[in-house]
Amino acid sequence: MKIPTTLKHKPVIVSDNYENIDGRYAYNSDAKGLSLGLAQWNDRGKVDISAKVWRYTGEKWSRQSEELPLHRVLDLAILVCRTKLHFREAYRYEKLYNTENPVIDRVGLQGDAMTVAICTDNEKINEDIKLFSQALSADDELIGERLRTLSRILKEMGY
């Protein structure tokens, strides 16, 4: 499905027909496309690039379509990677994390650091972390394929 070009987000690079490869939702997804383009929040004289997931309800483009600045997309990728790395060794902990120190990592960015930690404020963390771990494991092939592709492209770019 072609994504619209007449809305506030102005697509420049697109991936149409995303619903065909949307992980376990493939061929049954409301996410119809991805785009990189000019952000909808741009003001005169200020231009930001954003990434957008375009969702379609079957009748109209959904207000639940998400638009993120590129640095946040990459921050989410960092969070996913650090999470995957944690869960490789999480079996060593009785509750799948160090209850004495729930901080997994501090990733240096922009002169500060992004804290990656287990959400101990979640009242059901002990149940939820098990479910999370199972779901992460179940999606390992899907996520792994994308991480290998990302790794290859980053190497091609010199990173």
PDB file of N, CA, C and O in Angstrom, residues 78 105-115:
ATOM      1  N   ILE A  78      19.340   1.032  20.342  1.00  0.00           N
ATOM      2  CA  ILE A  78      20.339   0.800  21.393  1.00  0.00           C
ATOM      3  C   ILE A  78      19.685   0.083  22.571  1.00  0.00           C
ATOM      4  O   ILE A  78      20.242  -0.874  23.122  1.00  0.00           O
ATOM      5  N   ASP A 105      22.891  -1.120  32.483  1.00  0.00           N
ATOM      6  CA  ASP A 105      24.000  -0.400  31.845  1.00  0.00           C
ATOM      7  C   ASP A 105      23.716   1.094  31.861  1.00  0.00           C
ATOM      8  O   ASP A 105      22.576   1.512  32.064  1.00  0.00           O
ATOM      9  N   ARG A 106      24.787   1.847  31.677  1.00  0.00           N
ATOM     10  CA  ARG A 106      24.674   3.291  31.419  1.00  0.00           C
ATOM     11  C   ARG A 106      25.415   3.505  30.114  1.00  0.00           C
ATOM     12  O   ARG A 106      26.617   3.292  30.032  1.00  0.00           O
ATOM     13  N   VAL A 107      24.677   3.870  29.086  1.00  0.00           N
ATOM     14  CA  VAL A 107      25.229   4.016  27.743  1.00  0.00           C
ATOM     15  C   VAL A 107      25.536   5.493  27.511  1.00  0.00           C
ATOM     16  O   VAL A 107      24.620   6.322  27.494  1.00  0.00           O
ATOM     17  N   GLY A 108      26.813   5.803  27.348  1.00  0.00           N
ATOM     18  CA  GLY A 108      27.235   7.188  27.174  1.00  0.00           C
ATOM     19  C   GLY A 108      26.714   7.790  25.879  1.00  0.00           C
ATOM     20  O   GLY A 108      26.927   7.245  24.799  1.00  0.00           O
ATOM     21  N   LEU A 109      26.026   8.929  26.009  1.00  0.00           N
ATOM     22  CA  LEU A 109      25.501   9.677  24.862  1.00  0.00           C
ATOM     23  C   LEU A 109      25.508  11.168  25.186  1.00  0.00           C
ATOM     24  O   LEU A 109      25.043  11.564  26.251  1.00  0.00           O
ATOM     25  N   GLN A 110      26.025  11.975  24.298  1.00  0.00           N
ATOM     26  CA  GLN A 110      25.968  13.430  24.406  1.00  0.00           C
ATOM     27  C   GLN A 110      26.495  13.968  25.732  1.00  0.00           C
ATOM     28  O   GLN A 110      25.910  14.877  26.312  1.00  0.00           O
ATOM     29  N   GLY A 111      27.566  13.406  26.236  1.00  0.00           N
ATOM     30  CA  GLY A 111      28.151  13.901  27.474  1.00  0.00           C
ATOM     31  C   GLY A 111      27.420  13.462  28.724  1.00  0.00           C
ATOM     32  O   GLY A 111      27.756  13.869  29.826  1.00  0.00           O
ATOM     33  N   ASP A 112      26.418  12.640  28.582  1.00  0.00           N
ATOM     34  CA  ASP A 112      25.689  12.081  29.721  1.00  0.00           C
ATOM     35  C   ASP A 112      25.540  10.596  29.453  1.00  0.00           C
ATOM     36  O   ASP A 112      26.374  10.013  28.765  1.00  0.00           O
ATOM     37  N   ALA A 113      24.509   9.971  29.965  1.00  0.00           N
ATOM     38  CA  ALA A 113      24.316   8.547  29.731  1.00  0.00           C
ATOM     39  C   ALA A 113      22.849   8.180  29.789  1.00  0.00           C
ATOM     40  O   ALA A 113      22.089   8.745  30.571  1.00  0.00           O
ATOM     41  N   MET A 114      22.475   7.229  28.941  1.00  0.00           N
ATOM     42  CA  MET A 114      21.139   6.665  28.957  1.00  0.00           C
ATOM     43  C   MET A 114      21.183   5.460  29.897  1.00  0.00           C
ATOM     44  O   MET A 114      21.948   4.523  29.680  1.00  0.00           O
ATOM     45  N   THR A 115      20.383   5.504  30.945  1.00  0.00           N
ATOM     46  CA  THR A 115      20.326   4.398  31.885  1.00  0.00           C
ATOM     47  C   THR A 115      19.397   3.326  31.331  1.00  0.00           C
ATOM     48  O   THR A 115      18.272   3.617  30.926  1.00  0.00           O
TER      49      THR A 115
END
